[in-house]
GROMACS .gro file of C-alpha atoms in nm:
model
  234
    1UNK     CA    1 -13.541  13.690 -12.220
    2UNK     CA    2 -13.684  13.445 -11.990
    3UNK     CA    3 -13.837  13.687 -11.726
    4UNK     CA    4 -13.975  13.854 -12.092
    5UNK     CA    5 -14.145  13.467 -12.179
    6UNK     CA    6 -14.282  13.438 -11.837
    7UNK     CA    7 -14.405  13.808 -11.802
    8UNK     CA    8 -14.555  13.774 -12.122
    9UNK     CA    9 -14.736  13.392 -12.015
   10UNK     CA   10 -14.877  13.552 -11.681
   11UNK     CA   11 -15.020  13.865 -11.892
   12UNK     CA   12 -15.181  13.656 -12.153
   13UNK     CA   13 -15.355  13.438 -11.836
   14UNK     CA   14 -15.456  13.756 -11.671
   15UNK     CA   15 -15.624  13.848 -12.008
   16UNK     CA   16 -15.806  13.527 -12.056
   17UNK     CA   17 -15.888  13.514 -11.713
   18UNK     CA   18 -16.047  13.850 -11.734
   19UNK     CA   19 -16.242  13.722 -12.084
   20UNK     CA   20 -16.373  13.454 -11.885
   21UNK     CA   21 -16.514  13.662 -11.595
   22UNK     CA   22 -16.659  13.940 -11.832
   23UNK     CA   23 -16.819  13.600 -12.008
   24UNK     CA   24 -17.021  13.454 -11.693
   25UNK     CA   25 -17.108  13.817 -11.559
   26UNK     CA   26 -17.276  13.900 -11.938
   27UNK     CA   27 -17.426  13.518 -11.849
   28UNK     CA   28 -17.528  13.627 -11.561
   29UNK     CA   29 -17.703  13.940 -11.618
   30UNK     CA   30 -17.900  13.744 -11.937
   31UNK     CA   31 -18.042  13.498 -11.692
   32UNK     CA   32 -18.133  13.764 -11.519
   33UNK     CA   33 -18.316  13.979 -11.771
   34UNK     CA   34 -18.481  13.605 -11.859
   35UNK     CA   35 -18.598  13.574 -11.541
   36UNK     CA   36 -18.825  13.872 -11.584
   37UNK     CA   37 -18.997  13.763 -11.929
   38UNK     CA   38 -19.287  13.580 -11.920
   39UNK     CA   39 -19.313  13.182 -12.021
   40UNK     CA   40 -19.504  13.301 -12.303
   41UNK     CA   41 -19.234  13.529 -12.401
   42UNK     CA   42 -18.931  13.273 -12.286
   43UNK     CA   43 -19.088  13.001 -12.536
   44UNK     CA   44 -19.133  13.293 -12.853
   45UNK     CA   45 -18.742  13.392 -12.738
   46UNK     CA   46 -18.625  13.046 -12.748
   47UNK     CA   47 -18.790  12.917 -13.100
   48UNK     CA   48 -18.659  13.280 -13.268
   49UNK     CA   49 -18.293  13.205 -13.176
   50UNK     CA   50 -18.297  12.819 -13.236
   51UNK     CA   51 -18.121  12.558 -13.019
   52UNK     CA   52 -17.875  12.688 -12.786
   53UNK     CA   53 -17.616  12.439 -12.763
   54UNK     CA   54 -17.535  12.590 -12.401
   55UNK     CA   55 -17.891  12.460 -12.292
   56UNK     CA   56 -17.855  12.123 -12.404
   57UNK     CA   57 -17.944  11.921 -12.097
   58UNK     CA   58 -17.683  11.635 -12.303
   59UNK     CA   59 -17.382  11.876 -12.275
   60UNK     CA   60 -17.139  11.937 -12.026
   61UNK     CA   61 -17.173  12.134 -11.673
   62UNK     CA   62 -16.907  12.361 -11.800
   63UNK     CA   63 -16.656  12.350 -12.126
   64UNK     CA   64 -16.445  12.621 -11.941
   65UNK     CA   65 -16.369  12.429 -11.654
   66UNK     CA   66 -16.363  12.106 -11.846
   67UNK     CA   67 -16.091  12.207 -12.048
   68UNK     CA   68 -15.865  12.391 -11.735
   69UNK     CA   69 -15.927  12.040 -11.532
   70UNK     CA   70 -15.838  11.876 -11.854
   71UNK     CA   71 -15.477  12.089 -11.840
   72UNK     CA   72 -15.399  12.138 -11.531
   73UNK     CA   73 -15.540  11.788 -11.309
   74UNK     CA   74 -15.382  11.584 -11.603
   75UNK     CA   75 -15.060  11.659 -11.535
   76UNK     CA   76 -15.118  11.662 -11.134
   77UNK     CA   77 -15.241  11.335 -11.197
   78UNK     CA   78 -14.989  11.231 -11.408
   79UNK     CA   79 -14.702  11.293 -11.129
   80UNK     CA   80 -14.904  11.146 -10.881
   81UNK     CA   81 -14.976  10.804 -11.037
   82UNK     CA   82 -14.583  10.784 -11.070
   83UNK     CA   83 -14.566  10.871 -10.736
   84UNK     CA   84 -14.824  10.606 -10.619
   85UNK     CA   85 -14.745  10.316 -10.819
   86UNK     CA   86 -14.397  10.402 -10.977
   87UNK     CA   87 -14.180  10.570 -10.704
   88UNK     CA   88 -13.866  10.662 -10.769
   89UNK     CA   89 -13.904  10.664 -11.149
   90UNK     CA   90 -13.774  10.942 -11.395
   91UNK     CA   91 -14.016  11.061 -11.611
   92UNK     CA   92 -13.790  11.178 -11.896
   93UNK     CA   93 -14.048  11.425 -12.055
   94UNK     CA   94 -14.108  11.669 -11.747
   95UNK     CA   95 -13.834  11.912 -11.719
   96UNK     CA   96 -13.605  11.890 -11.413
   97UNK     CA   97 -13.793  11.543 -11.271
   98UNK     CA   98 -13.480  11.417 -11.146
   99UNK     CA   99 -13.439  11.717 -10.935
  100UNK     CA  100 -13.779  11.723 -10.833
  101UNK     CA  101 -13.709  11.371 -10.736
  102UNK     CA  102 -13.394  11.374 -10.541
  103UNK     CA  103 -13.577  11.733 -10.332
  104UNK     CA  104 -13.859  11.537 -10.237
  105UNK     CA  105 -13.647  11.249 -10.121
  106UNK     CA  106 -13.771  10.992 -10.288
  107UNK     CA  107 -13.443  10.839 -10.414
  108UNK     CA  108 -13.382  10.774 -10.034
  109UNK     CA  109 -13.684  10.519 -10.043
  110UNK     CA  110 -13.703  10.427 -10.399
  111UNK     CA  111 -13.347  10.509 -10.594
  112UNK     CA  112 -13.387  10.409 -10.964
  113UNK     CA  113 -13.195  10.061 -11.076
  114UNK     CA  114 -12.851  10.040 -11.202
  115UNK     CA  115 -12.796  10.451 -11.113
  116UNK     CA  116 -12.535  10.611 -10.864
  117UNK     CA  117 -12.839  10.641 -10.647
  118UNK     CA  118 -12.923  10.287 -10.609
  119UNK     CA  119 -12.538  10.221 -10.548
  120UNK     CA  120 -12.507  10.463 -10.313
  121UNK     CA  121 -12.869  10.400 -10.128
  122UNK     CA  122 -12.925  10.062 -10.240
  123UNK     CA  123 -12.904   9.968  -9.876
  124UNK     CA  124 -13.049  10.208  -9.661
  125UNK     CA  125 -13.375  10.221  -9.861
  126UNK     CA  126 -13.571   9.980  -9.686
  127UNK     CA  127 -13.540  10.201  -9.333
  128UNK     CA  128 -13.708  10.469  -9.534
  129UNK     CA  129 -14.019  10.275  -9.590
  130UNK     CA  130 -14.237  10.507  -9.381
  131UNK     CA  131 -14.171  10.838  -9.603
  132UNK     CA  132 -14.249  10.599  -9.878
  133UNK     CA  133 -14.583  10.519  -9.713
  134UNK     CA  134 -14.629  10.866  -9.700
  135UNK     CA  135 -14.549  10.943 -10.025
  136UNK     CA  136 -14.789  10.675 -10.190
  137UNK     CA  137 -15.058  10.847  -9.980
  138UNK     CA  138 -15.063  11.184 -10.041
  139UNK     CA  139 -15.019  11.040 -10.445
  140UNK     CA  140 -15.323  10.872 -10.391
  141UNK     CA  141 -15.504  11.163 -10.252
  142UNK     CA  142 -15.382  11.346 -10.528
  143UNK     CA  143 -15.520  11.141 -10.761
  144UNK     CA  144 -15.883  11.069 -10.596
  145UNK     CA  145 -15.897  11.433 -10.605
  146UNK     CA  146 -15.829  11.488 -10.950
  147UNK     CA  147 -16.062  11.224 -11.005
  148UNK     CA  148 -16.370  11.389 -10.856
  149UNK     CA  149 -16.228  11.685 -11.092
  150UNK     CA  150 -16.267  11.468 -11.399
  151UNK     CA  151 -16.598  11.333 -11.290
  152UNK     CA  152 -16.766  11.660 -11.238
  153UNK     CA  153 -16.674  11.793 -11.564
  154UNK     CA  154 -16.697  11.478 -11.776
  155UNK     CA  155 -16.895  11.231 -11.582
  156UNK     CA  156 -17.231  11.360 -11.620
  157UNK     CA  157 -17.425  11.627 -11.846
  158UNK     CA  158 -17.578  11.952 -11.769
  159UNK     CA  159 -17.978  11.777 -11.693
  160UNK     CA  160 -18.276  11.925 -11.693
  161UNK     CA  161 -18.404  12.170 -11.433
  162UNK     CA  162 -18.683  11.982 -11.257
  163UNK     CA  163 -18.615  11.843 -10.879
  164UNK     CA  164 -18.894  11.663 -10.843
  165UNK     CA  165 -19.242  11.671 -10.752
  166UNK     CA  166 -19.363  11.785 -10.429
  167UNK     CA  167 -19.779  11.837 -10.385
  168UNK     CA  168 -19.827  11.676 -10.711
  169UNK     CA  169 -19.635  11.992 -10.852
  170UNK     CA  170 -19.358  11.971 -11.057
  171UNK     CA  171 -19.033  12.194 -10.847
  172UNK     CA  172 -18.801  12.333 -11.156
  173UNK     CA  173 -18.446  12.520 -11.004
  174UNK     CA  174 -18.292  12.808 -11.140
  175UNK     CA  175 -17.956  12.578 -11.200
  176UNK     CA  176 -17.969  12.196 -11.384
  177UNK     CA  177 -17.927  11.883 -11.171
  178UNK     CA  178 -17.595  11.792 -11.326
  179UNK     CA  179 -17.473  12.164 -11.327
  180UNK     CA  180 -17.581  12.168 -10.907
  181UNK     CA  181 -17.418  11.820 -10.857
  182UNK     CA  182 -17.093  11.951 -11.009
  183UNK     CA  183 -17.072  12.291 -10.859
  184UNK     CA  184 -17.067  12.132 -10.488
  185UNK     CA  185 -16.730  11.916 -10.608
  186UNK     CA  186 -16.593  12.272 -10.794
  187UNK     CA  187 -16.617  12.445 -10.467
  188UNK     CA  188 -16.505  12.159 -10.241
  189UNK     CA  189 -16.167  12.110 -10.485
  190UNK     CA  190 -16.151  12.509 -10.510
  191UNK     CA  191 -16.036  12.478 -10.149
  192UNK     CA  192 -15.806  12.159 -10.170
  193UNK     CA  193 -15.649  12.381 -10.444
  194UNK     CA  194 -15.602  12.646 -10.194
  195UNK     CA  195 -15.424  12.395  -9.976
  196UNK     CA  196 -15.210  12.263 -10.226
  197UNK     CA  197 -15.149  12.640 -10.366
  198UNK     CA  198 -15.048  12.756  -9.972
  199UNK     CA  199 -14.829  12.393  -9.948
  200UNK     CA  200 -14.615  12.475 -10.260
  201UNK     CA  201 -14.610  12.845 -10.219
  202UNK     CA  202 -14.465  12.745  -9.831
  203UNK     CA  203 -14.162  12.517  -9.994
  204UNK     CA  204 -14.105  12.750 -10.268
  205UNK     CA  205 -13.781  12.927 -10.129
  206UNK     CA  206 -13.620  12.582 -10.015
  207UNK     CA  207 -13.716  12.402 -10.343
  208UNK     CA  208 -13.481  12.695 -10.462
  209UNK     CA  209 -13.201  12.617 -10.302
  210UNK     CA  210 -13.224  12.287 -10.518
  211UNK     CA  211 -13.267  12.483 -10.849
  212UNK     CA  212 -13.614  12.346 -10.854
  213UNK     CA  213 -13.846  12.654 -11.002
  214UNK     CA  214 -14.223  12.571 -10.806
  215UNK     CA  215 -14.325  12.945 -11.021
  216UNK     CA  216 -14.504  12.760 -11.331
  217UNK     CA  217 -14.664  12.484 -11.045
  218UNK     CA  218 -14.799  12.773 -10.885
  219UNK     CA  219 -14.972  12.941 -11.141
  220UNK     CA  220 -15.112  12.613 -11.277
  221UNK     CA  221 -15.287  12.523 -10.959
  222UNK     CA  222 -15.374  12.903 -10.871
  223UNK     CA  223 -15.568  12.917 -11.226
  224UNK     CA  224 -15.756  12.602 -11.189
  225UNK     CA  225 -15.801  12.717 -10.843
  226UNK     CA  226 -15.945  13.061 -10.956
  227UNK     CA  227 -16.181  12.850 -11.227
  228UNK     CA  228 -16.367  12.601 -10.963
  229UNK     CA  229 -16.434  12.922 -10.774
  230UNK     CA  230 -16.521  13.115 -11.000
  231UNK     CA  231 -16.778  12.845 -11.124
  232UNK     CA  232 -16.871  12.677 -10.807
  233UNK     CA  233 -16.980  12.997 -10.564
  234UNK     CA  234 -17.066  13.245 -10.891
   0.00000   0.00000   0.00000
């Protein structure tokens, strides 16, 4: 029944994934047939179908990736503010935490208070202070990364399309400031993704040999992974 659930989750994100990509190629080819109107033409097209929402220069660079950075970096950032500020600590919601814990070794450094851990490793903590170090950095990285997610999908709208002004002309671009601002931070976190995706996907077989499952982590950070590209090179 469970390999049923999970065959069943990755079809129904294949499927969406495959709505989304028919949706920016159909986006795509409209801008396209666009560019070959007239101004004249553009302006009668554009007062005939009303405000476009989409063309707001108020709204956001992108909903889609908005929402998947909004999913998937929230709970990446979630783990990695415990791991930065609150090592050590269970978080009681997220299934199999302690075991995520105890693989990573972080109840060598930082074993919780009054639990067999602390009894047991109470002592020798303190010589493990430079794989806590280490720890608190690469939670910190973590989390300015996610940050520069957050920020490029929520920080700023879509703008307008002019550059500026060069020989007293005004220089329009295809794409809006905000939407060209945020597409070089989608393509730059596409690839930490692809780190992060390759790191996992490397500790997979020994995380289970600890009964720690790194399947649904993987498909989490492939997806978002597969969104920034999509978004930031399309």
């Amino acid at each position: 029944r469970k390999l049923r659930k999970q065959r069943v989750l990755v079809i129904v994100s294949l499927v969406e994934a495959l709505v989304f990509g028919l949706f920016l190629v159909g986006r795509r080819m409209d801008r396209k047939n666009l560019g070959s109107v007239t101004k004249v033409e553009k302006t009668e097209i554009m007062a005939a179908a009303g405000n476009d929402p989409l063309d707001n220069p108020r709204s956001l660079p992108s909903r889609i990736v908005g929402r998947t950075v909004l999913i998937v970096s929230s709970l990446i950032a979630l783990v990695s503010v415990r791991d930065l500020f609150f090592p050590g600590t269970i978080l009681s919601f997220l299934p199999r935490d302690d075991i995520y814990l105890e693989w990573t070794g972080a109840f060598l450094h930082s074993p919780p208070p009054d639990s067999v851990e602390a009894d047991e490793q109470g002592l020798e903590a303190p010589l493990f202070a430079g794989d806590k170090f280490v720890s608190q950095l690469m939670g910190l990285y973590l989390c300015l990364g996610c940050l520069l997610k957050f920020v490029s999908a929520f920080g700023w709208s879509k703008g307008n399309r002019v550059m500026g002004i060069i020989a007293g002309k005004r220089v329009e671009n295809v794409e809006r400031s905000g939407v060209v601002s945020s597409r070089l931070i989608w393509r730059t976190q596409a690839f930490g993704d692809m780190m992060l995706l390759g790191m996992l996907r490397l500790f997979t077989p020994a995380a289970k040999t600890a009964s720690l499952d790194l399947r649904w982590h993987l498909m989490l950070v492939a997806y978002e992974m597969f969104i920034l590209a999509l978004y930031g090179f399309w």
